[in-house]
């Protein structure tokens, strides 16, 4: 039997029994009602069983599994819904023609590659709640997705499972058997990860840049791997054949893909919506969480306009709160809430253990007889694996400029011991991160273990025009923020925050600074593991 608040009879009873007085209010017709579920945004004074902060990988996994277990869920997302086309008929802007949709609250683009042939390429754009946030801390710019789908909206779609032999260094307190037998396969299946068709890779103009990258790796005796992605490869082949609108093959990526990429909107979040138990509030930002007098937690939320300004504040009560605001978002919230007295009992591990996954970028200048192609698919699919010998895994990345650049471009993920800490800056009223740019030296040296050798073999040099004037290394940024609420330190071994029953962390902030490869499959698999335990024992 389904009650009008949406709970199936038996699961409703057990959920109420397990979670205390606040759920009495839910049963009496709080936000769990069908009408409320159909509304587009959360209402002030709502009383709900479960709130998920953020709609990226961790948040989407949590919402889906909770809803499937019979729990009504509300998701709050500070970015936009990204479900409505702009004036050009497209939801997302192209990488080569950034506009207001491209960046989160900036008046000038901040492209990861800031220069080309020595000239700055950033340009003025209207301030808007755009999809890519280049969040600046003192020593590093952290790129993140903003909107329903989180990082899946803007990322390269590389769906990489770390080699099992390295897993102990990634998540030392997690049983590898359960991850590799159950949760990695589950995450990869739900995300729709798959490999490029070999014959097409070998023949298409769009991956000439990757074939050149492979050839250079081979000639210097580096192992290379094809990595799965969440792009629909059949769609990309049809793009190449000219039978469908193009996305990867016209360079769409950093500011969103209009077609072809299986972002969370098409995978986990499509299933979330199909449960009928989850509402999602875009342009809503959580600013505080504190224990409620009657049990559960009071959550303060600001509703934003597309200029990023608060237009309403809402105060709701949730029995359980899942922090899934991403490594930076969750860490900033927890550090602020501990320091300002909203959640004073959080332990001293909160804010610690943050890392950049060793990200560093570089380009190499090839010879005129080694062109990388003017048509480059924006979805990388090949990696050079020198982790064992040199501590670097380099993805052969595209430079989808539409012209022949004679450049090979790489994003390296490297082994680095450096970890930073978030702290509350009371005077400025914000959270700081004590990362130092000089810490990237380790990562540069690891990347050099690959590219110095390739350059020597090929008789080539590094590009010096992509990150400034005469600057070789893109060492000012990360795409892969990880940590800040480390598993089994700030939380227990399943993401339950110490000091506050009913508060959970379920995103990249649980992972201590490195996943050895690109992170979203590990974030998803860990979330699947943790939510299964939480549903079994806490609800
Ligand atoms: P995330 O996906 O960041 O979701 C957090 C969500 O919470 C966001 O939508 C935020 O807007 C929202 N939020 C934050 N604060 C609040 C608040 N206070 N109130 C309400 N909402 C809030 O977190 N990874 C790969 O594995 N392969 C790739 O190829 C790859 N390429 C990348 C390329 C780029 C340009 C970028 C930026 C990232 C890339 N990543 C890649 C990283 C990957 O997208 C990232 O690790 C995951 O998205 C992190 O997942 P989380 O669930 O931790």
Coordinates of C-alpha atoms and ligand atoms in Angstrom, one line a residue:
X1 CA 0.0 0.0 0.0
X2 CA 1.3 3.5 -0.8
X3 CA 0.3 6.1 1.8
X4 CA -0.4 9.7 0.6
X5 CA 2.9 10.8 2.0
X6 CA 4.6 8.4 -0.4
X7 CA 6.0 5.8 2.0
X8 CA 5.2 2.2 1.3
X9 CA 3.5 0.8 4.4
X10 CA 6.2 -1.4 5.8
X11 CA 9.2 0.8 4.9
X12 CA 7.4 3.8 6.2
X13 CA 6.9 2.2 9.6
X14 CA 10.5 1.1 10.0
X15 CA 11.8 4.4 8.9
X16 CA 9.7 6.3 11.4
X17 CA 10.7 3.9 14.1
X18 CA 14.3 4.3 13.4
X19 CA 14.6 8.1 13.2
X20 CA 12.7 9.7 16.0
X21 CA 10.2 12.5 16.6
X22 CA 10.7 14.6 13.6
X23 CA 9.3 11.9 11.4
X24 CA 6.0 12.1 13.3
X25 CA 5.7 15.5 11.6
X26 CA 6.4 14.0 8.3
X27 CA 3.8 11.3 8.8
X28 CA 1.3 14.1 9.6
X29 CA 1.6 15.6 6.2
X30 CA 4.9 17.5 6.0
X31 CA 6.8 17.8 2.7
X32 CA 6.3 14.2 1.9
X33 CA 2.9 14.8 0.3
X34 CA 2.5 14.1 -3.4
X35 CA 1.7 17.7 -4.1
X36 CA 4.9 18.8 -2.5
X37 CA 6.9 16.3 -4.4
X38 CA 5.5 17.7 -7.7
X39 CA 6.5 21.3 -6.7
X40 CA 9.7 22.5 -8.3
X41 CA 11.3 24.0 -5.2
X42 CA 11.4 23.3 -1.5
X43 CA 9.0 25.3 0.6
X44 CA 9.8 27.3 3.7
X45 CA 9.2 25.5 7.0
X46 CA 9.1 22.2 5.3
X47 CA 9.7 19.1 7.5
X48 CA 11.3 16.3 5.5
X49 CA 12.9 12.9 6.2
X50 CA 16.0 13.4 4.1
X51 CA 17.8 16.4 2.5
X52 CA 20.7 16.0 0.1
X53 CA 22.9 19.0 -0.4
X54 CA 24.3 19.0 -4.0
X55 CA 23.3 17.0 -7.1
X56 CA 26.7 15.6 -8.2
X57 CA 27.8 12.0 -8.1
X58 CA 27.6 11.5 -4.3
X59 CA 24.3 13.3 -4.0
X60 CA 22.7 11.5 -7.0
X61 CA 23.7 8.0 -5.6
X62 CA 22.3 8.9 -2.1
X63 CA 19.0 10.3 -3.5
X64 CA 18.4 7.3 -5.8
X65 CA 19.1 4.6 -3.2
X66 CA 17.2 6.4 -0.4
X67 CA 14.2 6.9 -2.7
X68 CA 14.3 3.2 -3.8
X69 CA 14.3 2.3 -0.1
X70 CA 11.0 4.2 0.3
X71 CA 12.3 7.5 1.7
X72 CA 11.1 10.8 0.3
X73 CA 14.1 12.9 -0.5
X74 CA 14.7 16.6 -1.3
X75 CA 17.8 17.6 -3.2
X76 CA 19.1 21.2 -3.0
X77 CA 21.4 22.5 -5.7
X78 CA 23.0 26.0 -5.8
X79 CA 23.4 25.9 -9.6
X80 CA 20.8 25.9 -12.4
X81 CA 18.7 23.1 -13.7
X82 CA 20.2 23.1 -17.2
X83 CA 17.1 21.9 -18.9
X84 CA 16.1 24.9 -20.9
X85 CA 17.7 26.0 -24.2
X86 CA 19.0 29.5 -24.6
X87 CA 18.4 31.9 -27.4
X88 CA 20.6 29.8 -29.7
X89 CA 18.5 26.8 -29.2
X90 CA 21.2 25.1 -27.1
X91 CA 21.3 24.5 -23.4
X92 CA 25.1 24.8 -23.2
X93 CA 27.6 27.2 -24.8
X94 CA 30.4 25.9 -27.0
X95 CA 34.0 25.8 -25.6
X96 CA 35.2 28.1 -28.4
X97 CA 32.4 30.7 -27.9
X98 CA 31.9 31.2 -24.1
X99 CA 29.0 33.3 -23.0
X100 CA 27.1 34.0 -19.8
X101 CA 26.2 30.3 -19.5
X102 CA 29.8 29.3 -19.3
X103 CA 31.0 30.6 -15.9
X104 CA 29.7 30.8 -12.4
X105 CA 29.4 34.5 -11.5
X106 CA 32.3 35.9 -13.4
X107 CA 32.5 38.9 -15.7
X108 CA 35.4 37.5 -17.6
X109 CA 36.1 33.9 -18.5
X110 CA 38.9 32.0 -16.7
X111 CA 39.8 29.3 -19.1
X112 CA 42.1 26.6 -17.9
X113 CA 44.3 27.3 -21.0
X114 CA 44.6 31.1 -20.6
X115 CA 46.8 31.8 -23.6
X116 CA 47.3 30.7 -27.2
X117 CA 50.5 31.6 -29.2
X118 CA 51.3 33.9 -26.3
X119 CA 48.1 35.9 -26.4
X120 CA 45.5 35.9 -23.6
X121 CA 42.2 34.3 -24.7
X122 CA 39.9 35.1 -21.9
X123 CA 37.0 37.5 -22.7
X124 CA 34.3 39.5 -21.0
X125 CA 31.0 37.7 -20.3
X126 CA 27.8 38.8 -18.5
X127 CA 27.7 37.7 -14.8
X128 CA 25.4 34.7 -14.5
X129 CA 25.0 31.5 -12.6
X130 CA 26.8 29.6 -15.4
X131 CA 27.9 26.0 -15.4
X132 CA 31.7 26.1 -14.7
X133 CA 33.0 27.5 -11.5
X134 CA 36.7 28.5 -11.4
X135 CA 36.9 29.0 -7.6
X136 CA 40.0 30.8 -6.6
X137 CA 41.9 30.1 -3.4
X138 CA 45.2 31.7 -2.5
X139 CA 47.4 29.0 -4.2
X140 CA 45.1 27.2 -6.6
X141 CA 42.0 27.6 -8.9
X142 CA 39.6 24.7 -8.4
X143 CA 37.3 24.0 -11.3
X144 CA 33.9 22.6 -10.5
X145 CA 30.5 22.0 -12.1
X146 CA 27.5 24.1 -11.0
X147 CA 24.0 22.8 -11.6
X148 CA 21.8 19.8 -11.5
X149 CA 24.3 17.1 -12.2
X150 CA 27.3 18.7 -10.5
X151 CA 30.7 17.9 -12.1
X152 CA 29.1 15.6 -14.6
X153 CA 27.9 18.6 -16.6
X154 CA 31.4 19.9 -17.4
X155 CA 33.8 17.0 -17.0
X156 CA 35.6 15.0 -19.7
X157 CA 33.6 11.9 -19.0
X158 CA 36.6 9.7 -18.4
X159 CA 35.3 6.9 -16.3
X160 CA 38.4 5.3 -14.8
X161 CA 38.6 2.6 -12.2
X162 CA 42.0 2.6 -10.4
X163 CA 44.1 -0.5 -10.6
X164 CA 43.4 -2.7 -7.7
X165 CA 47.0 -2.8 -6.6
X166 CA 46.8 0.9 -5.9
X167 CA 43.5 0.9 -4.1
X168 CA 45.0 0.5 -0.6
X169 CA 46.7 3.8 -1.0
X170 CA 43.4 5.5 -2.2
X171 CA 41.0 4.4 0.5
X172 CA 43.0 2.5 3.1
X173 CA 40.1 1.6 5.4
X174 CA 37.8 0.2 2.7
X175 CA 37.7 -3.5 1.8
X176 CA 39.0 -3.8 -1.8
X177 CA 37.1 -7.0 -2.4
X178 CA 33.7 -5.4 -1.8
X179 CA 34.7 -2.4 -4.0
X180 CA 36.0 -4.4 -7.0
X181 CA 33.4 -7.2 -6.8
X182 CA 30.3 -5.1 -6.1
X183 CA 30.5 -1.3 -6.0
X184 CA 32.9 -0.4 -8.9
X185 CA 30.9 -2.7 -11.2
X186 CA 27.7 -1.2 -10.0
X187 CA 28.9 2.4 -10.4
X188 CA 30.3 1.7 -13.9
X189 CA 27.1 0.1 -15.0
X190 CA 24.9 2.9 -13.7
X191 CA 27.1 5.6 -15.2
X192 CA 27.1 3.8 -18.5
X193 CA 30.9 3.6 -18.9
X194 CA 32.2 2.0 -22.1
X195 CA 35.2 1.8 -24.4
X196 CA 35.6 3.3 -27.9
X197 CA 35.2 0.9 -30.8
X198 CA 38.7 0.0 -31.7
X199 CA 38.3 0.1 -35.5
X200 CA 36.7 3.5 -35.3
X201 CA 39.5 4.9 -33.0
X202 CA 42.1 3.7 -35.5
X203 CA 40.4 5.3 -38.5
X204 CA 38.6 8.5 -37.4
X205 CA 40.2 11.9 -38.0
X206 CA 38.7 13.0 -34.6
X207 CA 41.2 10.8 -32.7
X208 CA 44.4 11.5 -34.7
X209 CA 45.6 13.5 -31.7
X210 CA 45.2 10.5 -29.5
X211 CA 46.9 8.2 -32.0
X212 CA 49.9 10.6 -32.2
X213 CA 49.9 10.6 -28.4
X214 CA 50.0 6.8 -28.3
X215 CA 52.7 6.6 -31.0
X216 CA 54.9 8.9 -28.9
X217 CA 54.2 7.0 -25.7
X218 CA 55.0 3.7 -27.5
X219 CA 58.3 5.0 -29.0
X220 CA 59.4 5.9 -25.5
X221 CA 58.3 2.6 -24.1
X222 CA 55.5 3.9 -21.9
X223 CA 52.5 1.7 -21.3
X224 CA 49.3 3.3 -22.6
X225 CA 45.7 2.4 -21.8
X226 CA 42.3 3.0 -23.4
X227 CA 40.0 4.4 -20.7
X228 CA 36.2 4.0 -20.7
X229 CA 34.1 7.1 -20.9
X230 CA 30.5 8.0 -20.3
X231 CA 30.1 9.4 -23.8
X232 CA 27.7 7.5 -26.1
X233 CA 30.2 6.2 -28.6
X234 CA 27.5 5.3 -31.1
X235 CA 26.3 8.9 -31.0
X236 CA 29.9 10.2 -31.6
X237 CA 30.2 7.9 -34.6
X238 CA 27.0 9.3 -36.0
X239 CA 28.3 12.8 -35.3
X240 CA 31.3 11.9 -37.5
X241 CA 29.0 10.6 -40.2
X242 CA 27.0 13.9 -40.1
X243 CA 23.7 12.3 -39.2
X244 CA 23.1 13.9 -35.8
X245 CA 23.8 17.3 -34.2
X246 CA 27.4 17.4 -33.2
X247 CA 28.7 17.8 -29.6
X248 CA 32.1 16.2 -28.9
X249 CA 33.1 16.7 -32.5
X250 CA 32.5 20.5 -32.3
X251 CA 34.5 20.8 -29.1
X252 CA 31.7 20.9 -26.5
X253 CA 33.0 20.0 -23.1
X254 CA 34.0 22.5 -20.4
X255 CA 30.7 24.4 -20.6
X256 CA 28.5 21.4 -21.1
X257 CA 27.7 18.9 -23.8
X258 CA 24.4 19.4 -25.6
X259 CA 24.3 15.8 -26.9
X260 CA 26.1 12.5 -26.5
X261 CA 27.6 12.7 -23.0
X262 CA 25.8 10.6 -20.4
X263 CA 25.9 13.2 -17.6
X264 CA 24.1 12.4 -14.3
X265 CA 21.0 14.0 -15.7
X266 CA 20.7 11.0 -18.1
X267 CA 21.8 8.3 -15.7
X268 CA 21.3 8.4 -11.9
X269 CA 19.2 11.6 -11.9
X270 CA 16.8 10.2 -14.6
X271 CA 16.3 7.2 -12.3
X272 CA 15.9 9.5 -9.3
X273 CA 13.1 11.4 -11.1
X274 CA 11.5 8.1 -12.1
X275 CA 11.1 7.1 -8.4
X276 CA 8.6 10.0 -7.9
X277 CA 10.0 10.4 -4.4
X278 CA 12.5 13.1 -5.0
X279 CA 12.2 16.8 -5.6
X280 CA 15.1 18.9 -6.8
X281 CA 15.5 22.6 -6.0
X282 CA 17.9 24.3 -8.4
X283 CA 19.3 27.8 -7.5
X284 CA 19.1 27.0 -3.8
X285 CA 22.2 27.1 -1.7
X286 CA 22.5 25.6 1.8
X287 CA 24.2 28.1 4.2
X288 CA 23.7 26.4 7.6
X289 CA 22.8 23.2 9.3
X290 CA 22.3 23.0 13.0
X291 CA 20.5 20.6 15.4
X292 CA 16.8 21.3 15.7
X293 CA 15.2 21.4 19.1
X294 CA 12.7 18.7 18.3
X295 CA 15.2 16.4 16.8
X296 CA 16.7 16.3 13.3
X297 CA 18.4 19.4 11.8
X298 CA 17.4 22.9 10.9
X299 CA 18.7 23.8 7.5
X300 CA 19.0 27.3 6.3
X301 CA 18.7 27.8 2.5
X302 CA 19.1 30.8 0.2
X303 CA 17.2 30.9 -3.0
X304 CA 19.3 32.6 -5.7
X305 CA 18.5 34.5 -8.9
X306 CA 20.7 34.1 -11.9
X307 CA 22.9 37.0 -10.8
X308 CA 23.8 34.9 -7.7
X309 CA 21.9 37.1 -5.3
X310 CA 19.6 35.7 -2.6
X311 CA 16.0 36.4 -3.3
X312 CA 14.4 34.3 -0.5
X313 CA 15.6 32.5 2.6
X314 CA 14.0 29.2 3.7
X315 CA 14.4 27.3 6.9
X316 CA 13.5 23.6 6.8
X317 CA 13.8 20.7 9.2
X318 CA 15.3 17.4 8.0
X319 CA 15.7 14.2 9.9
X320 CA 18.8 13.3 8.0
X321 CA 21.2 15.5 6.0
X322 CA 23.6 14.2 3.4
X323 CA 26.5 16.6 2.5
X324 CA 27.1 16.1 -1.2
X325 CA 28.3 19.6 -2.1
X326 CA 31.6 18.3 -3.5
X327 CA 35.0 18.3 -1.8
X328 CA 35.2 22.1 -1.7
X329 CA 31.5 22.7 -1.1
X330 CA 31.1 20.2 1.8
X331 CA 34.5 21.1 3.3
X332 CA 33.6 24.8 3.3
X333 CA 30.2 24.2 4.9
X334 CA 31.5 21.9 7.6
X335 CA 34.5 24.1 8.5
X336 CA 32.3 27.2 8.8
X337 CA 29.6 25.4 10.8
X338 CA 32.1 24.0 13.2
X339 CA 33.9 27.3 13.7
X340 CA 30.7 29.5 14.0
X341 CA 29.1 27.2 16.5
X342 CA 26.3 25.7 14.4
X343 CA 27.9 22.2 14.6
X344 CA 30.6 22.7 17.3
X345 CA 31.0 19.0 18.0
X346 CA 32.4 18.1 14.6
X347 CA 35.9 16.7 15.2
X348 CA 39.2 18.3 14.4
X349 CA 39.6 16.3 11.2
X350 CA 37.0 18.5 9.4
X351 CA 38.7 20.5 6.7
X352 CA 41.9 18.4 6.6
X353 CA 43.4 16.1 4.0
X354 CA 42.5 18.1 0.9
X355 CA 44.4 17.3 -2.3
X356 CA 44.4 18.2 -6.0
X357 CA 44.8 14.6 -7.3
X358 CA 48.2 15.8 -8.4
X359 CA 46.7 17.6 -11.5
X360 CA 49.2 19.3 -13.8
X361 CA 48.9 20.2 -17.5
X362 CA 51.3 20.7 -20.3
X363 CA 51.6 20.8 -24.0
X364 CA 54.3 19.6 -26.4
X365 CA 55.1 21.1 -29.8
X366 CA 55.2 18.4 -32.4
X367 CA 57.0 18.5 -35.7
X368 CA 55.2 19.6 -38.9
X369 CA 55.1 16.0 -40.1
X370 CA 53.2 15.0 -36.9
X371 CA 50.0 16.9 -37.1
X372 CA 47.4 16.2 -34.4
X373 CA 44.5 17.2 -36.6
X374 CA 42.1 20.1 -36.8
X375 CA 39.1 18.0 -35.8
X376 CA 39.6 16.7 -32.3
X377 CA 37.0 14.9 -30.2
X378 CA 36.6 16.7 -26.9
X379 CA 36.4 13.4 -25.1
X380 CA 39.8 12.0 -24.1
X381 CA 40.0 8.2 -24.3
X382 CA 43.7 7.3 -24.0
X383 CA 46.1 7.5 -21.0
X384 CA 49.8 7.0 -20.6
X385 CA 50.4 5.0 -17.4
X386 CA 53.8 5.6 -15.8
X387 CA 52.4 5.4 -12.2
X388 CA 54.6 2.6 -11.1
X389 CA 57.9 4.0 -12.3
X390 CA 57.3 7.8 -12.2
X391 CA 54.1 8.5 -10.3
X392 CA 52.2 9.9 -13.2
X393 CA 49.1 8.9 -15.2
X394 CA 48.7 11.3 -18.1
X395 CA 45.5 11.6 -20.2
X396 CA 46.1 12.5 -23.8
X397 CA 43.8 15.5 -23.9
X398 CA 42.3 17.3 -26.9
X399 CA 42.9 20.9 -28.0
X400 CA 39.7 21.3 -29.9
X401 CA 40.4 24.7 -31.4
X402 CA 39.2 23.8 -35.0
X403 CA 42.7 24.5 -36.4
X404 CA 45.9 22.5 -36.7
X405 CA 48.0 23.3 -33.7
X406 CA 50.8 20.7 -34.0
X407 CA 50.4 20.4 -30.2
X408 CA 50.0 17.4 -28.0
X409 CA 48.2 18.3 -24.8
X410 CA 48.1 16.3 -21.5
X411 CA 46.4 16.4 -18.1
X412 CA 48.6 14.4 -15.7
X413 CA 47.4 12.9 -12.5
X414 CA 50.4 12.5 -10.3
X415 CA 51.5 11.1 -7.0
X416 CA 52.0 13.9 -4.5
X417 CA 52.3 13.9 -0.7
X418 CA 50.9 17.5 -0.4
X419 CA 47.6 18.0 1.4
X420 CA 46.0 21.3 2.4
X421 CA 43.6 22.3 5.0
X422 CA 40.5 24.5 5.0
X423 CA 40.1 27.0 7.8
X424 CA 37.6 29.6 8.9
X425 CA 38.7 33.2 8.3
X426 CA 36.5 35.0 10.8
X427 CA 37.7 38.5 9.8
X428 CA 36.8 37.9 6.1
X429 CA 33.8 35.7 6.9
X430 CA 35.0 33.0 4.5
X431 CA 36.8 29.7 4.4
X432 CA 40.4 29.7 3.2
X433 CA 42.6 26.9 1.9
X434 CA 46.3 26.9 2.6
X435 CA 47.4 25.2 -0.7
X436 CA 50.7 26.5 -2.0
X437 CA 51.4 26.7 -5.8
X438 CA 55.0 25.6 -5.1
X439 CA 53.6 22.2 -3.9
X440 CA 53.0 21.4 -7.6
X441 CA 56.7 21.0 -8.1
X442 CA 56.4 17.3 -7.2
X443 CA 53.6 16.9 -9.8
X444 CA 55.6 18.6 -12.4
X445 CA 58.6 16.3 -11.8
X446 CA 56.3 13.3 -12.0
X447 CA 54.9 14.5 -15.3
X448 CA 58.4 15.2 -16.5
X449 CA 59.1 11.5 -16.0
X450 CA 57.0 11.0 -19.1
X451 CA 57.3 14.1 -21.2
X452 CA 61.1 14.8 -20.8
X453 CA 61.7 11.3 -22.1
X454 CA 59.2 11.7 -25.0
X455 CA 60.6 15.1 -26.0
X456 CA 64.1 13.7 -26.0
X457 CA 63.0 10.7 -28.1
X458 CA 61.0 12.8 -30.6
X459 CA 63.4 15.8 -30.7
X460 CA 60.5 18.0 -29.6
X461 CA 60.0 20.7 -26.9
X462 CA 57.3 21.8 -24.5
X463 CA 54.8 24.4 -25.5
X464 CA 55.4 27.6 -23.6
X465 CA 52.4 29.6 -24.9
X466 CA 49.3 27.9 -23.3
X467 CA 49.4 29.0 -19.7
X468 CA 50.9 32.4 -20.0
X469 CA 54.0 33.9 -21.7
X470 CA 56.9 31.4 -21.6
X471 CA 55.1 29.2 -19.1
X472 CA 55.3 25.4 -19.6
X473 CA 53.2 24.0 -16.8
X474 CA 49.6 24.5 -16.0
X475 CA 50.3 24.2 -12.3
X476 CA 47.7 26.7 -11.0
X477 CA 44.6 24.6 -11.0
X478 CA 42.9 21.3 -10.3
X479 CA 39.9 19.6 -11.9
X480 CA 39.9 17.0 -9.2
X481 CA 39.4 18.4 -5.7
X482 CA 39.3 15.5 -3.2
X483 CA 39.2 15.4 0.6
X484 CA 38.3 17.8 3.5
X485 CA 36.1 15.3 5.4
X486 CA 38.1 12.1 5.2
X487 CA 36.5 8.8 5.6
X488 CA 37.2 7.2 9.0
X489 CA 38.6 10.5 10.3
X490 CA 36.1 13.3 10.1
X491 CA 33.4 10.6 9.6
X492 CA 33.2 6.9 10.6
X493 CA 34.1 4.3 8.0
X494 CA 30.7 4.9 6.1
X495 CA 30.5 8.7 6.1
X496 CA 28.6 9.3 9.3
X497 CA 29.9 12.6 10.7
X498 CA 31.3 12.2 14.2
X499 CA 29.3 14.1 16.8
X500 CA 26.0 14.3 14.9
X501 CA 23.8 11.3 14.3
X502 CA 21.9 11.8 11.1
X503 CA 24.5 13.9 9.4
X504 CA 26.5 12.2 6.6
X505 CA 29.2 13.1 4.0
X506 CA 28.8 11.2 0.7
X507 CA 30.9 12.9 -1.9
X508 CA 34.6 13.5 -3.0
X509 CA 35.4 15.1 0.3
X510 CA 35.6 11.6 1.9
X511 CA 38.6 10.7 -0.3
X512 CA 42.1 11.6 1.0
X513 CA 43.4 13.7 -1.8
X514 CA 44.1 11.2 -4.6
X515 CA 42.4 8.5 -6.6
X516 CA 45.4 7.8 -8.7
X517 CA 43.2 8.2 -11.8
X518 CA 40.2 10.4 -12.7
X519 CA 38.0 10.4 -9.6
X520 CA 34.3 10.2 -10.4
X521 CA 34.0 6.4 -10.7
X522 CA 35.6 6.0 -7.3
X523 CA 33.4 8.8 -5.8
X524 CA 30.3 7.0 -7.2
X525 CA 31.4 3.5 -6.1
X526 CA 32.2 4.7 -2.5
X527 CA 28.8 6.5 -2.3
X528 CA 27.1 3.2 -3.4
X529 CA 29.0 1.3 -0.7
X530 CA 28.2 3.8 2.0
X531 CA 24.6 4.4 1.3
X532 CA 23.9 0.7 1.2
X533 CA 25.2 0.4 4.7
X534 CA 23.4 3.5 5.9
X535 CA 20.1 2.3 4.6
X536 CA 20.6 -1.1 6.1
X537 CA 21.5 0.2 9.6
X538 CA 20.3 3.8 10.1
X539 CA 16.9 3.9 8.6
Ligands
LIG1 P1 30.2 17.5 -7.5 O1 30.0 16.7 -8.7 O2 31.1 18.7 -7.6 O3 28.7 18.0 -7.0 C1 28.6 18.9 -5.9 C2 27.3 19.8 -6.2 O4 27.0 20.5 -5.0 C3 27.5 20.8 -7.3 O5 26.5 20.7 -8.3 C4 27.5 22.1 -6.5 O6 26.9 23.2 -7.3 C5 26.6 21.8 -5.4 N1 26.8 22.6 -4.2 C6 28.0 23.0 -3.7 N2 27.8 23.8 -2.5 C7 26.4 23.8 -2.3 C8 25.6 24.4 -1.4 N3 26.1 25.1 -0.3 N4 24.3 24.3 -1.5 C9 23.7 23.6 -2.5 N5 24.5 23.0 -3.5 C10 25.8 23.1 -3.4 O7 30.7 16.6 -6.3 N6 36.4 13.3 -13.2 C11 36.6 12.1 -13.8 O8 36.5 11.1 -13.2 N7 36.8 12.0 -15.2 C12 36.9 13.2 -15.9 O9 37.1 13.1 -17.2 C13 36.8 14.4 -15.3 N8 37.0 15.6 -16.0 C14 36.8 16.8 -15.3 C15 36.8 18.0 -16.1 C16 36.5 19.2 -15.4 C17 36.6 20.5 -16.2 C18 36.1 19.2 -14.1 C19 35.8 20.5 -13.4 C20 36.1 18.1 -13.4 C21 36.4 16.8 -14.0 N9 36.3 15.6 -13.2 C22 36.5 14.5 -13.9 C23 36.1 15.6 -11.8 C24 34.7 15.2 -11.4 O10 33.7 15.9 -12.2 C25 34.5 15.4 -9.9 O11 35.4 14.7 -9.2 C26 33.1 15.1 -9.4 O12 32.1 15.8 -10.1 C27 33.0 15.2 -7.9 O13 31.8 14.6 -7.5 P2 31.1 15.1 -6.1 O14 29.8 14.2 -6.0 O15 32.1 15.0 -5.1

